[in-house]
mmCIF file of C-alpha atoms in Angstrom:
data_model
loop_
_atom_site.group_PDB
_atom_site.id
_atom_site.type_symbol
_atom_site.label_atom_id
_atom_site.label_comp_id
_atom_site.label_asym_id
_atom_site.label_seq_id
_atom_site.Cartn_x
_atom_site.Cartn_y
_atom_site.Cartn_z
ATOM 1 C CA LEU S 13 101.918 110.609 106.495
ATOM 2 C CA GLY S 14 103.286 110.095 109.856
ATOM 3 C CA VAL S 15 106.562 108.771 109.047
ATOM 4 C CA LEU S 16 107.215 111.781 106.529
ATOM 5 C CA VAL S 17 106.293 113.512 109.031
ATOM 6 C CA SER S 18 108.299 111.837 112.606
ATOM 7 C CA TYR S 19 111.351 111.780 109.984
ATOM 8 C CA SER S 20 110.901 115.357 108.664
ATOM 9 C CA TYR S 21 111.495 115.982 113.045
ATOM 10 C CA ILE S 22 113.943 114.261 113.392
ATOM 11 C CA ALA S 23 115.650 114.723 109.827
ATOM 12 C CA ILE S 24 115.537 118.115 111.008
ATOM 13 C CA ASN S 25 116.450 118.303 114.526
ATOM 14 C CA CYS S 26 119.780 116.697 113.506
ATOM 15 C CA TRP S 27 120.486 119.937 111.079
ATOM 16 C CA LEU S 28 120.098 121.705 114.261
ATOM 17 C CA PHE S 29 122.383 120.099 115.622
ATOM 18 C CA PHE S 30 125.095 118.995 113.407
ATOM 19 C CA THR S 31 124.468 123.109 111.594
ATOM 20 C CA ASN S 32 124.443 124.874 115.366
ATOM 21 C CA GLY S 33 120.975 126.006 113.884
ATOM 22 C CA LYS S 34 121.952 128.192 110.554
ATOM 23 C CA TYR S 35 119.981 127.455 107.508
ATOM 24 C CA GLU S 36 116.807 125.742 108.765
ATOM 25 C CA ARG S 37 114.405 127.068 106.310
ATOM 26 C CA PHE S 38 117.277 125.946 103.492
ATOM 27 C CA PHE S 39 116.534 122.352 104.776
ATOM 28 C CA LYS S 40 113.191 122.571 105.131
ATOM 29 C CA ALA S 41 113.102 123.964 101.550
ATOM 30 C CA LEU S 42 115.842 120.596 100.699
ATOM 31 C CA PHE S 43 113.206 118.039 102.387
ATOM 32 C CA CYS S 44 110.292 119.396 101.103
ATOM 33 C CA VAL S 45 111.399 118.865 96.887
ATOM 34 C CA ALA S 46 112.588 115.486 98.135
ATOM 35 C CA ALA S 47 109.540 114.422 99.700
ATOM 36 C CA PHE S 48 107.613 116.112 96.002
ATOM 37 C CA ALA S 49 109.986 114.462 93.993
ATOM 38 C CA GLY S 50 109.808 110.885 95.748
ATOM 39 C CA ALA S 51 106.188 110.743 95.513
ATOM 40 C CA LEU S 52 106.516 111.405 91.773
ATOM 41 C CA GLY S 53 109.538 109.384 91.105
ATOM 42 C CA LYS S 54 109.549 106.471 89.149
ATOM 43 C CA VAL S 55 109.785 103.171 91.663
ATOM 44 C CA GLU S 56 113.165 101.492 89.896
ATOM 45 C CA LEU S 57 114.764 105.195 89.969
ATOM 46 C CA ILE S 58 113.931 105.830 94.322
ATOM 47 C CA TRP S 59 115.452 102.512 95.047
ATOM 48 C CA HIS S 60 119.148 102.922 92.854
ATOM 49 C CA LEU S 61 118.985 106.044 95.220
ATOM 50 C CA THR S 62 118.394 104.099 98.157
ATOM 51 C CA ASP S 63 120.816 101.520 98.219
ATOM 52 C CA VAL S 64 123.155 104.199 96.862
ATOM 53 C CA VAL S 65 122.874 105.850 99.453
ATOM 54 C CA ASN S 66 122.818 103.019 102.172
ATOM 55 C CA ALA S 67 125.567 102.173 100.401
ATOM 56 C CA VAL S 68 127.840 105.287 101.390
ATOM 57 C CA LEU S 69 126.182 105.465 104.688
ATOM 58 C CA LEU S 70 127.899 101.549 105.392
ATOM 59 C CA LEU S 71 131.198 102.999 104.309
ATOM 60 C CA ILE S 72 130.600 105.844 106.537
ATOM 61 C CA ASN S 73 129.868 103.431 108.960
ATOM 62 C CA LEU S 74 132.490 101.053 108.117
ATOM 63 C CA SER S 75 135.175 103.134 108.431
ATOM 64 C CA ALA S 76 134.303 104.781 111.893
ATOM 65 C CA LEU S 77 134.687 100.539 113.248
ATOM 66 C CA LEU S 78 138.082 100.553 111.570
ATOM 67 C CA TYR S 79 138.954 104.134 113.375
ATOM 68 C CA LEU S 80 137.758 102.419 116.966
ATOM 69 C CA ILE S 81 138.856 99.047 116.407
ATOM 70 C CA CYS S 82 142.557 100.800 115.566
ATOM 71 C CA PHE S 83 142.017 102.992 118.589
ATOM 72 C CA LEU S 84 141.389 100.388 120.566
ATOM 73 C CA LYS S 85 144.007 97.640 120.249
ATOM 74 C CA PHE S 86 145.616 101.204 120.811
ATOM 75 C CA LYS S 87 144.093 101.457 123.816
ATOM 76 C CA ILE S 88 143.827 97.669 125.227
ATOM 77 C CA VAL S 89 147.771 97.665 123.975
ATOM 78 C CA HIS S 90 148.719 99.815 126.398
ATOM 79 C CA THR S 91 146.315 99.692 129.033
ATOM 80 C CA ALA S 92 148.818 96.054 129.246
ATOM 81 C CA GLN S 93 152.553 96.747 129.145
ATOM 82 C CA GLN S 94 151.382 99.218 132.163
#
């Protein structure tokens, strides 16, 4: 129960940051539905959904790293030429 409360606090603050304080009730309702569905869902299905979410997060992070590597390479080359 403590993990659910702390994750909900972190998630709502992230949501409010990214949406500039909009749709707070929508997110709270969505979080409650997701928590309820997760508690009642089959364990295999929940683990598969977790794997899919982790894969999406991996793709997002890898694309950001690729962008940063290209950006840093450009800055290093540009700085070395000066």
